[in-house]
Short mmCIF file of C-alpha atoms and ligand atoms in Angstrom, two decimals:
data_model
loop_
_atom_site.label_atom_id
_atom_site.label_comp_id
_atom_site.label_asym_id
_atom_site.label_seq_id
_atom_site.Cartn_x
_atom_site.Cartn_y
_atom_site.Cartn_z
CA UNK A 74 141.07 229.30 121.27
CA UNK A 75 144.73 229.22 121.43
CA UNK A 76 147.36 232.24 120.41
CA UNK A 77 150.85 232.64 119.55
CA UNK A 78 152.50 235.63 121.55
CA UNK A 79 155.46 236.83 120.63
CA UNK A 80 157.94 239.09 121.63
CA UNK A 81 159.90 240.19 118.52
CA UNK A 82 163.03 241.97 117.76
CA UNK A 83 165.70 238.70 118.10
CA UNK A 84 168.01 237.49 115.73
CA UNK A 85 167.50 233.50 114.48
CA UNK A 86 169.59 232.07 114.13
CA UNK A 87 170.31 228.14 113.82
CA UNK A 88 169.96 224.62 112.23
CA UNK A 89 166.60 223.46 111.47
CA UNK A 90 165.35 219.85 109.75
CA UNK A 91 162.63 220.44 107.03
CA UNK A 92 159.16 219.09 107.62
CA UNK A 93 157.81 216.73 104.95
CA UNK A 94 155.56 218.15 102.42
CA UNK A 95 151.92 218.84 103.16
CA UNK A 96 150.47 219.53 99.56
CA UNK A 97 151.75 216.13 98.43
CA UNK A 98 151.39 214.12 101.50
CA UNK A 99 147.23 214.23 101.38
CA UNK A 100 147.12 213.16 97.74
CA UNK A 101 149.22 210.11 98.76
CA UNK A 102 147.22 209.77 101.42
CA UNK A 103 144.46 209.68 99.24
CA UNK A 104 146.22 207.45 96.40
CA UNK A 105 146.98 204.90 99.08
CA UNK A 106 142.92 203.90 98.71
CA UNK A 107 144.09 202.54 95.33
CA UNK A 108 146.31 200.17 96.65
CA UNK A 109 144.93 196.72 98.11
CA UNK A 110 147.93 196.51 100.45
CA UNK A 111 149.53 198.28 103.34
CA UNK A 112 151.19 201.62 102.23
CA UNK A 113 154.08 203.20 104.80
CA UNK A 114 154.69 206.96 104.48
CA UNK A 115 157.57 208.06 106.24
CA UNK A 116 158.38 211.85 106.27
CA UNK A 117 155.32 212.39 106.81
CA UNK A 118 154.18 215.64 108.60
CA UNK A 119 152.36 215.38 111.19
CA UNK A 120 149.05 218.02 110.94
CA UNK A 121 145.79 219.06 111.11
CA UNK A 122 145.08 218.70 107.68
CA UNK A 123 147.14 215.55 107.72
CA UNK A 124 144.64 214.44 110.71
CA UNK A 125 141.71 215.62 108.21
CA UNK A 126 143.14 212.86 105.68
CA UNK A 127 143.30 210.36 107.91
CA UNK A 128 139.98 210.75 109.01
CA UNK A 129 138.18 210.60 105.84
CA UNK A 130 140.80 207.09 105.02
CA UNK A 131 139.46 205.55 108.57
CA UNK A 132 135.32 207.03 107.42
CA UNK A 133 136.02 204.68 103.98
CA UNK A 134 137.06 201.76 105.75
CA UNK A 135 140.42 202.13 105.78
CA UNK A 136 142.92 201.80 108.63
CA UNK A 137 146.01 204.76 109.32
CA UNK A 138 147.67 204.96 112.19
CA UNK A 139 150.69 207.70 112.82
CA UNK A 140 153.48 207.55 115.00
CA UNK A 141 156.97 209.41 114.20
CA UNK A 142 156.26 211.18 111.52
CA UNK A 143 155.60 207.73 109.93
CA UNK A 144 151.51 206.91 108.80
CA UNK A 145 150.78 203.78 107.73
CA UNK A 146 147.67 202.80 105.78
CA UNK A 147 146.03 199.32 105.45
CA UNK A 148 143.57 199.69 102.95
CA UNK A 149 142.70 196.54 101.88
CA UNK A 150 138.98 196.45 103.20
CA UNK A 151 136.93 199.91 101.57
CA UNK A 152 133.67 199.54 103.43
CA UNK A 153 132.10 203.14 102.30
CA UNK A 154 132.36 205.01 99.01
CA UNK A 155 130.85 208.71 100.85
CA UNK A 156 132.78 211.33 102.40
CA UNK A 157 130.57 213.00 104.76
CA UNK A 158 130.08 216.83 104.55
CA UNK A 159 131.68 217.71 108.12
CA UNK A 160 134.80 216.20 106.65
CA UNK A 161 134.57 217.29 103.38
CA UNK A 162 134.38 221.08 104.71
CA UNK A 163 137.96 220.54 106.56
CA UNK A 164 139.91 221.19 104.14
CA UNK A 165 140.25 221.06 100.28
CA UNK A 166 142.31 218.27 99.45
CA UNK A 167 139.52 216.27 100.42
CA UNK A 168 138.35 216.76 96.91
CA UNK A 169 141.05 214.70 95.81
CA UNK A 170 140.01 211.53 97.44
CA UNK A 171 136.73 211.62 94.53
CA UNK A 172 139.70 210.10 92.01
CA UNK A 173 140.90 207.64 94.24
CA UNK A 174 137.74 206.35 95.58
CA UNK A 175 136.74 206.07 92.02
CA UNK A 176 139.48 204.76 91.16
CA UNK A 177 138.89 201.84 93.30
CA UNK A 178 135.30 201.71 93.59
CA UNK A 179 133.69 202.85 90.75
CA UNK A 180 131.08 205.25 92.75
CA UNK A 181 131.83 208.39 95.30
CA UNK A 182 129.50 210.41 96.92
CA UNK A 183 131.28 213.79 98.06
CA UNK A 184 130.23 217.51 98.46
CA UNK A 185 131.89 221.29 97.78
CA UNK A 186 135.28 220.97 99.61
CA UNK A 187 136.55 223.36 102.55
CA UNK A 188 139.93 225.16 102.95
CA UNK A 189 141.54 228.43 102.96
CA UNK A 190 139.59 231.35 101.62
CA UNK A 191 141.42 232.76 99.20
CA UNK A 192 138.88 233.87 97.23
CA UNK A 193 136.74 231.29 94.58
CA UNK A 194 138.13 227.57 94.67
CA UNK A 195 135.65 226.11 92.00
CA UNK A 196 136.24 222.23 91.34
CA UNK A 197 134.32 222.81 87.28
CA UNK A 198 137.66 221.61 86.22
CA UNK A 199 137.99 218.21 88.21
CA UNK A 200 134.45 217.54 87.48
CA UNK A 201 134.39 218.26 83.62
CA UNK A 202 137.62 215.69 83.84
CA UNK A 203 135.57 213.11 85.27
CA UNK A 204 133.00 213.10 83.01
CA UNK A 205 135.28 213.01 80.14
CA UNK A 206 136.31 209.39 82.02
CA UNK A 207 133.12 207.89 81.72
CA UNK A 208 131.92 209.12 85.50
CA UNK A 209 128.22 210.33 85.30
CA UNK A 210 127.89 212.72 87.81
CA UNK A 211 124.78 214.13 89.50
CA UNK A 212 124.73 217.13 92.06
CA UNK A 213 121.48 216.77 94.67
CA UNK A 214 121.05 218.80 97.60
CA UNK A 215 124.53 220.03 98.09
CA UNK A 216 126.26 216.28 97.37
CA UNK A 217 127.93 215.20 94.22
CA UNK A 218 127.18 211.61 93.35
CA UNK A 219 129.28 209.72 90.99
CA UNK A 220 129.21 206.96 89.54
CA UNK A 221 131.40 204.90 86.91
CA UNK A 222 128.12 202.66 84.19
CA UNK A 223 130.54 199.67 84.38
CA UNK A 224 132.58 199.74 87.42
CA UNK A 225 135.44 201.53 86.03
CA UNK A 226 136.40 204.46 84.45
CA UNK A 227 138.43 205.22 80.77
CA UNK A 228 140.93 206.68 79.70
CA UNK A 229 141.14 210.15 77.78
CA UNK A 230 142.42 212.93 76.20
CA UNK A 231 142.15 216.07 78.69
CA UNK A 232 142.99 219.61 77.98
CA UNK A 233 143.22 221.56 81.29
CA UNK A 234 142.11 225.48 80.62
CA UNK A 235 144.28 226.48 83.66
CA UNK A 236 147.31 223.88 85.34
CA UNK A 237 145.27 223.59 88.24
CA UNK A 238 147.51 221.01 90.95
CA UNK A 239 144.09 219.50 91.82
CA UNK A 240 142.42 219.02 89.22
CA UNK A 241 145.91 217.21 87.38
CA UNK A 242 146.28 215.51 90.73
CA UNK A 243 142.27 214.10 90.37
CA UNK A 244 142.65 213.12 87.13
CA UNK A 245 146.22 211.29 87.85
CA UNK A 246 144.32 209.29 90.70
CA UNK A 247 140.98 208.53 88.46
CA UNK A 248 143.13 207.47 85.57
CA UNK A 249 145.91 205.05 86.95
CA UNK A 250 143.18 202.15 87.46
CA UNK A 251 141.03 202.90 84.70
CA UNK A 252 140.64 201.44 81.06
CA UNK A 253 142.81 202.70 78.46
CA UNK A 254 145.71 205.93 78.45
CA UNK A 255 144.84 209.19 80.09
CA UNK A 256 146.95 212.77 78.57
CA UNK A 257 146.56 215.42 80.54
CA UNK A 258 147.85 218.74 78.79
CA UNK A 259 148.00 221.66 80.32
CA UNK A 260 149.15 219.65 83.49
CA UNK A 261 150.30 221.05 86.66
CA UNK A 262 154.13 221.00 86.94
CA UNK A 263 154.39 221.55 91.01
CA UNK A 264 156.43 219.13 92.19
CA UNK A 265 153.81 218.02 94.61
CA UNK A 266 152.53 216.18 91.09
CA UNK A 267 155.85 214.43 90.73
CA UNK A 268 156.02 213.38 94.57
CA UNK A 269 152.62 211.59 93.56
CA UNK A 270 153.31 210.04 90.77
CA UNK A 271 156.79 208.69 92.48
CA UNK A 272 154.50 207.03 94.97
CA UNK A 273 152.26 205.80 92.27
CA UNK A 274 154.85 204.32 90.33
CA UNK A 275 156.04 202.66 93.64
CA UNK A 276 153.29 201.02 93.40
CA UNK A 277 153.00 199.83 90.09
CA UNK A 278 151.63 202.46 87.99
CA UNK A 279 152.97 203.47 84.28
CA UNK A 280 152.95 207.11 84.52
CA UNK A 281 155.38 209.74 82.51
CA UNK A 282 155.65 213.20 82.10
CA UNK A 283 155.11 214.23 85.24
CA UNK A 284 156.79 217.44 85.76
CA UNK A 285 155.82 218.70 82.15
CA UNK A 286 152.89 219.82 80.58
CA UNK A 287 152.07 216.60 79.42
CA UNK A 288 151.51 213.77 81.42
CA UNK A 289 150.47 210.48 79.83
CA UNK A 290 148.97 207.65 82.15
CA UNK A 291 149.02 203.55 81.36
CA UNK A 292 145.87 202.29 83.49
CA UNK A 293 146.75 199.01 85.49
CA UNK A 294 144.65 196.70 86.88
CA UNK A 295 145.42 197.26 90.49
CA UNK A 296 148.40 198.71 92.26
CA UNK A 297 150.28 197.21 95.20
CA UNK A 298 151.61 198.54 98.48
CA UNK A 299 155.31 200.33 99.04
CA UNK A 300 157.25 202.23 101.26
CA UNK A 301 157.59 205.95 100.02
CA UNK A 302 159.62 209.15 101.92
CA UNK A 303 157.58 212.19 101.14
CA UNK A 304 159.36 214.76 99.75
CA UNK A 305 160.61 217.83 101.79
CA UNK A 306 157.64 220.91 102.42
CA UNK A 307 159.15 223.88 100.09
CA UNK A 308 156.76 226.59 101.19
CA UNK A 309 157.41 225.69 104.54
CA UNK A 310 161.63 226.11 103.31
CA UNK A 311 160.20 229.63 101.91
CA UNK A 312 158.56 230.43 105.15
CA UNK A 313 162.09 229.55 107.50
CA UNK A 314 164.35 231.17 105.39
CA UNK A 315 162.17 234.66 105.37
CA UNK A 316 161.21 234.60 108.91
CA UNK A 317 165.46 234.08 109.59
CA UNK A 318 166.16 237.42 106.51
CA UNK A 319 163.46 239.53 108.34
CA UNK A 320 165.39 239.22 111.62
CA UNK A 321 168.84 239.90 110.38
CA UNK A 322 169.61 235.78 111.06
CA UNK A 323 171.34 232.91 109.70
CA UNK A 324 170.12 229.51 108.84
CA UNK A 325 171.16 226.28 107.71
CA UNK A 326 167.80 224.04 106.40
CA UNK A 327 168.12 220.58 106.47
CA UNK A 328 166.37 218.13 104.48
CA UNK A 329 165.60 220.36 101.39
CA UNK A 330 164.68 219.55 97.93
CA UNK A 331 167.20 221.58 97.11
CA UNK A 332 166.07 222.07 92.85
CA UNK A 333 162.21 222.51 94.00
CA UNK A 334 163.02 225.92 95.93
CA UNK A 335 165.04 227.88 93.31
CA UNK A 336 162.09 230.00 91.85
CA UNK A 337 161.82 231.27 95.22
CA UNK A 338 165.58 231.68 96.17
CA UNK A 339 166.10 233.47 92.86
CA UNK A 340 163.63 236.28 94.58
CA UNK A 341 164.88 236.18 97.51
CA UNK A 342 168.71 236.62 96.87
CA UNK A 343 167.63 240.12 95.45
CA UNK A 344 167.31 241.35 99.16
CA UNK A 345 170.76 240.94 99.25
CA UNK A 346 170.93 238.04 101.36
CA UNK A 347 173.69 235.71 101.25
CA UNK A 348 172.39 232.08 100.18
CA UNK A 349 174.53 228.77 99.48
CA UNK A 350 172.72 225.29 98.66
CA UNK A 351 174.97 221.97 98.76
CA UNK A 352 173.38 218.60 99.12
CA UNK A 353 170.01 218.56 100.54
CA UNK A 354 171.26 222.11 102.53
CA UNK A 355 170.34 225.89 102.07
CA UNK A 356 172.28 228.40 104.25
CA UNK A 357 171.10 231.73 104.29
CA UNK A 358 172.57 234.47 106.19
CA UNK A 359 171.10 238.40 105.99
CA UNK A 360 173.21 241.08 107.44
CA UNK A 361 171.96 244.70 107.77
CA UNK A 362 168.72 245.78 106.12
CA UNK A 363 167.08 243.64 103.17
CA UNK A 364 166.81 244.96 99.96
CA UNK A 365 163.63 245.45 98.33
CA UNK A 366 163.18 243.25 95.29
CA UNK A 367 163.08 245.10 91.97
CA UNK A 368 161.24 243.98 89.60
CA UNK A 369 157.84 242.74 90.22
CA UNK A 370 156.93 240.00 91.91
CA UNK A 371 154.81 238.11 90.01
CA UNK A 372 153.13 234.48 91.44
CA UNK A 373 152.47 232.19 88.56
CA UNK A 374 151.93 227.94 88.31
CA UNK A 375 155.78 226.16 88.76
CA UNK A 376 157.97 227.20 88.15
CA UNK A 377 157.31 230.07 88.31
CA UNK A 378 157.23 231.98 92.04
CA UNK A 379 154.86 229.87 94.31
CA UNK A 380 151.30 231.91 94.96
CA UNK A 381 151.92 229.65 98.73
CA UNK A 382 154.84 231.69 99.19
CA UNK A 383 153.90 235.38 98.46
CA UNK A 384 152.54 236.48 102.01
CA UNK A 385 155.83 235.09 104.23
CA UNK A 386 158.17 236.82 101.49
CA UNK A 387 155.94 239.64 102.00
CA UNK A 388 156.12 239.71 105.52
CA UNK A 389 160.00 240.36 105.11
CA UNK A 390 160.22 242.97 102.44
CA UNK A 391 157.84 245.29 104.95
CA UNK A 392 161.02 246.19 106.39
CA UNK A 393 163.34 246.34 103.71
CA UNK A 394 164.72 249.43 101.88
CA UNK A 395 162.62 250.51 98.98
CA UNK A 396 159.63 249.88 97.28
CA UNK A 397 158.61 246.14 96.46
CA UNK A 398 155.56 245.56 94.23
CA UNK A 399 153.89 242.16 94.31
CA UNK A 400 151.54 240.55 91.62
CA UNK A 401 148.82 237.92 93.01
CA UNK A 402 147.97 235.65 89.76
CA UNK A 403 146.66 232.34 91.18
CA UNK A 404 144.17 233.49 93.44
CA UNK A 405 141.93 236.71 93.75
CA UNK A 406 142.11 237.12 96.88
CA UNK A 407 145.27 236.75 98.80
CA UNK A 408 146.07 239.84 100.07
CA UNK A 409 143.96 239.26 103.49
CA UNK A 410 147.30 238.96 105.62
CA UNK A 411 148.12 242.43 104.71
CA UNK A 412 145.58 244.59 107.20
CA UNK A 413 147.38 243.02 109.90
CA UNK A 414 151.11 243.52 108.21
CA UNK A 415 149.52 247.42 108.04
CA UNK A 416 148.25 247.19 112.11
CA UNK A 417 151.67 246.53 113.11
CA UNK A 418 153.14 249.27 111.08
CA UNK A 419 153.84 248.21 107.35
CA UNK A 420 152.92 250.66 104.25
CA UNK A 421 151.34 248.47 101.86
CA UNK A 422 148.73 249.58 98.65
CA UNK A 423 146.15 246.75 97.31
CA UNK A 424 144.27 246.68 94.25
CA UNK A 425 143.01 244.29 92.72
CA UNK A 426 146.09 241.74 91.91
CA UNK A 427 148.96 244.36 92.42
CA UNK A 428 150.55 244.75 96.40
CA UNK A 429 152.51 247.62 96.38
CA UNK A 430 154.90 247.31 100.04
CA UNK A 431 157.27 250.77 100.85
CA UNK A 432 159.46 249.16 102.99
CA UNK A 433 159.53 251.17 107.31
CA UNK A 434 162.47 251.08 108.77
CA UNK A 435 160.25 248.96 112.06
CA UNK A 436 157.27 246.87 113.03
CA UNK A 437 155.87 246.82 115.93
CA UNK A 438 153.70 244.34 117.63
CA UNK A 439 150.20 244.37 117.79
CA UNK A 440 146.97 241.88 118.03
CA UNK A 441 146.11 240.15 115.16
CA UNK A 442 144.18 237.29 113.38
CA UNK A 443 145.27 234.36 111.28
CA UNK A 444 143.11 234.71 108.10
CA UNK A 445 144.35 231.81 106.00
CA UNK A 446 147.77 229.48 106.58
CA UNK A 447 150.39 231.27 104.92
CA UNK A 448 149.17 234.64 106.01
CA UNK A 449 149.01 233.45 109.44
CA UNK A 450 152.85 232.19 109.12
CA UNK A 451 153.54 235.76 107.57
CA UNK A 452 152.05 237.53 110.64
CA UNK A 453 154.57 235.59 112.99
CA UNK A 454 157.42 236.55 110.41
CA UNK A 455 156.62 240.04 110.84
CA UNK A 456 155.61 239.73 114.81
CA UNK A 457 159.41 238.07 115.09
CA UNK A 458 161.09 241.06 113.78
CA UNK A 459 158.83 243.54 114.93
CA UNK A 460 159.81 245.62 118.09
CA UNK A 461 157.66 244.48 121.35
CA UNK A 462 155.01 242.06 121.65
CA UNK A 463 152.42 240.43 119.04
CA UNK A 464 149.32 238.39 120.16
CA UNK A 465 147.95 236.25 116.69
CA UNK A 466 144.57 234.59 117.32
CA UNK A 467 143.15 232.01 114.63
CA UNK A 468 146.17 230.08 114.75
CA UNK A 469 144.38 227.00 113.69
CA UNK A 470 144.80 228.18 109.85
CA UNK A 471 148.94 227.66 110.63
CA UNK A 472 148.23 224.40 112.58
CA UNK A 473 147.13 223.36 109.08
CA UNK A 474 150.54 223.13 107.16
CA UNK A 475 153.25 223.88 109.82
CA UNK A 476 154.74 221.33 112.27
CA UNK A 477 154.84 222.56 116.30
CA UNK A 478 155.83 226.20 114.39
CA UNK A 479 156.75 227.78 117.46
CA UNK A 480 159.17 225.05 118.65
CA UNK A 481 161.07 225.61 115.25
CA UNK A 482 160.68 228.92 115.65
CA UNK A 483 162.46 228.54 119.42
CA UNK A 484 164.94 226.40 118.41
CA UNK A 485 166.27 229.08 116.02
CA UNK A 486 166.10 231.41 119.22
CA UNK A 487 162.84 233.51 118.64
CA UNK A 488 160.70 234.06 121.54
CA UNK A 489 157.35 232.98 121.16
CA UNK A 490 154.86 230.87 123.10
CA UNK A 491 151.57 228.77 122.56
CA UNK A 492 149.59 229.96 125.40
N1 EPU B 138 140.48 226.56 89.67
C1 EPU B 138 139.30 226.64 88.97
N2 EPU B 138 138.58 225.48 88.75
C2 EPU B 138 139.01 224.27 89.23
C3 EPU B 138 140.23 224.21 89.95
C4 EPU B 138 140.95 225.37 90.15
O1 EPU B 138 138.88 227.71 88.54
O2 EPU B 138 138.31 223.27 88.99
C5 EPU B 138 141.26 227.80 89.90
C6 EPU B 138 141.32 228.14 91.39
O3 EPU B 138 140.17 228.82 91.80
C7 EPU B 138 142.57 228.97 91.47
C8 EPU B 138 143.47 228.35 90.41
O4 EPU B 138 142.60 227.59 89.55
O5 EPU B 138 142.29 230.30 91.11
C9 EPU B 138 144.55 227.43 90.96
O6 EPU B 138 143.97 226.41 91.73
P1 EPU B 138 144.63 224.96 91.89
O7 EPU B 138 143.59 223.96 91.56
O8 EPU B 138 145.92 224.93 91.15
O9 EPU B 138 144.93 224.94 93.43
P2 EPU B 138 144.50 223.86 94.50
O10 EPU B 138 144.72 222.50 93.98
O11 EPU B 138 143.17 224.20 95.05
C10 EPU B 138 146.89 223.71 95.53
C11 EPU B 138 147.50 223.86 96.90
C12 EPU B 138 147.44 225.32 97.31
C13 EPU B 138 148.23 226.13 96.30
C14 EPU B 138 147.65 225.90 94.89
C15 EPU B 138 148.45 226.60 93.80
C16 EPU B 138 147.00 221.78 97.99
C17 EPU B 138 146.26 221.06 99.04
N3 EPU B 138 146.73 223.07 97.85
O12 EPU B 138 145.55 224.17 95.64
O13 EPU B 138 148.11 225.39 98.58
O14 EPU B 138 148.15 227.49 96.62
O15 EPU B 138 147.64 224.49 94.59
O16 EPU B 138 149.77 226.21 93.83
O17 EPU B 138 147.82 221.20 97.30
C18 EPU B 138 148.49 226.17 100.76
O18 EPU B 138 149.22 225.18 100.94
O19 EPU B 138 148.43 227.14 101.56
C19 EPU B 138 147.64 226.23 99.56
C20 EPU B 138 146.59 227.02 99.45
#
């Protein structure tokens, strides 16, 4: 099992290029099943989750191949319509390939999806969607079969209870080859949802709304191939800029998406850091000790502040002055990064939804474990400005969504190493 030591306590400081977005790059992945012709993704990060994708696209039949940040997907021969259960347990976006296969088949076989733990990650919604598109679904020891009577699936009127990015993004892929319009109200607004509709309409589909709460979908008859850049990773801009504030650093990201990060850099100005955006650039530069943030912290669907980003900012306001208070409203339980925050010396109060963080003056390293992605990014933000050395184990959770992490993190001139 590899680990991530780190000796903390330097400044970073430093230029750094943006990786390309996980959370939209595997429901392109997946949306490229609906297209009979070759599909090029470029910006396209290279990860284990991306690996996941690709695996389940070769398992169907299809053929993706990676090289430069680049994938490209050929899949013009489908061959399988079942995702096998080892696969399906990888990760949780493999959920989203039940749309798409549907979409293009008529019939998927898949089972209860994988992924981070953050406490209950029901699919009711996706699967309530379906059936209100014609798919008959049947659950039999531990795999859900579905099937579309007459090859292909209709539109309809859907009402989310929650925005749940999914769920809108399952619906999106069922609907943009079936019968008939789709609404979805109550959509997801991430902009992970726009990123795949862009590639959808690059390939032909008539989709609008995206981005709003209502998103209306034309279905077409089939879709073509294109060449799409997928769009900059904004938790991963979250996670740079507060690794650089908790050590006192400076930064210029490249390759941001520069609109799609604001609801975070709103929060994060209140530490008092200094933060100018031009172009497709953030600079950030944090002098003496952060600020805590004032008023409370509260993670909500976009745009409001990302749940994805809560633990890395967290990791940074451990050390500020004051009292921060933090309010978890996406998932119940994402707070497991904090016992190791506390093991290397933060004071931090959790119950139920509400994190309450009274900022030390210093960290200091100690061993810990990766619990989930972000929280495992957070424990190397607090292990880089922490005083002495940090061991974190599990790092196959931050393999997930973060690109060769500690040769960004060197580049900016921490000291870390894979070992
Ligand atoms: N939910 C249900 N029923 C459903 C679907 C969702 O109750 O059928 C609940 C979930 O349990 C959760 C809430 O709705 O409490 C939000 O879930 P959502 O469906 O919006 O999240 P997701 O699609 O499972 C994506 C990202 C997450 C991100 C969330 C929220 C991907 C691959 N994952 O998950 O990203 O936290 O949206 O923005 O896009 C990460 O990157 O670390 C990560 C966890």
């Amino acid at each position: 099992m590899q680990k991530l030591i780190v000796n903390g306590g330097k400044t970073l400081r430093g230029e750094l290029s943006l990786q390309g977005c996980k959370n939209s790059a595997l429901p392109i992945m997946a949306a490229s099943l609906l297209c009979g012709e070759e599909c090029v993704l470029n910006n396209c990060p290279e990860l284990t989750d991306i690996y996941s994708a690709s695996r389940i696209l070769n398992g169907l039949g299809s053929r993706c191949r990676f090289s430069d940040n680049t994938a490209v997907i050929d899949s013009q021969n489908i061959s399988k319509t079942e995702i096998p259960e080892n696969l399906m347990r990888e990760m949780r976006s493999s959920i989203i390939f039940m749309g798409a296969i549907l979409g293009r088949t008529g019939e998927c076989t898949v089972s209860i999806p994988g992924g981070c733990e953050l406490g209950p990650r029901p699919i009711d919604m996706h699967l309530a969607a379906m059936k209100k598109m014609g798919v008959d679904i049947r659950e039999s020891y531990g795999k859900i079969i579905c099937r579309v009577p007459f090859g292909k699936a209709h539109g309809a009127k859907i009402s989310l209870p929650f925005p749940s990015v999914g769920a809108t993004e399952n619906i999106i892929l069922c609907a943009v080859t079936a019968d008939g319009e789709t609404v979805i109200n109550n959509a997801a607004r991430e902009p992970e949802i726009c990123d795949l509709c862009g590639f959808l309409r690059a390939c032909g589909a008539e989709i609008s709304g995206d981005g709003e709460s209502r998103i209306v979908i034309k279905g077409q008859n089939r879709l073509h191939g294109c060449v799409y850049a997928i769009m900059p990773d904004r938790i991963a801009c979250a996670t740079y800029l507060s690794m650089v504030a908790a050590t006192g650093g400076e930064i210029v990201l490249k390759n941001v998406c520069v609109a799609e990060t604001e609801p975070f850099v709103s929060v994060l100005e209140q530490t008092g850091c200094s933060i100018y955006t031009y172009d497709d650039r953030i600079y950030l530069r944090s002098g003496s000790r952060l600020k805590a943030v004032k008023d409370r912290i509260r993670t909500m669907p976009h745009p409001g502040f990302p749940t994805d980003a809560q633990a890395v900012l967290m990791s940074a306001l451990v050390t500020a002055n004051g009292t921060s208070v933090f309010e978890e409203n996406i998932f119940d339980c994402r707070y497991r990064h904090t016992d190791a925050l506390v093991k290397m010396g933060a004071d931090i109060q959790v119950l139920g939804k509400i994190a309450v963080i009274k900022g030390v003056p210093q960290l200091h390293g100690a061993n810990v474990e990766a619990t989930d992605l972000r929280g495992g990014a957070a424990m190397v933000s607090a292990a880089l400005s922490a005083e002495g050395t940090a061991e974190i184990s599990g790092i196959s959770h931050i393999d997930r969504g973060y690109e060769k992490i500690e040769e960004a993190v060197r580049h900016l001139g921490g000291d870390i190493r894979r070992v």
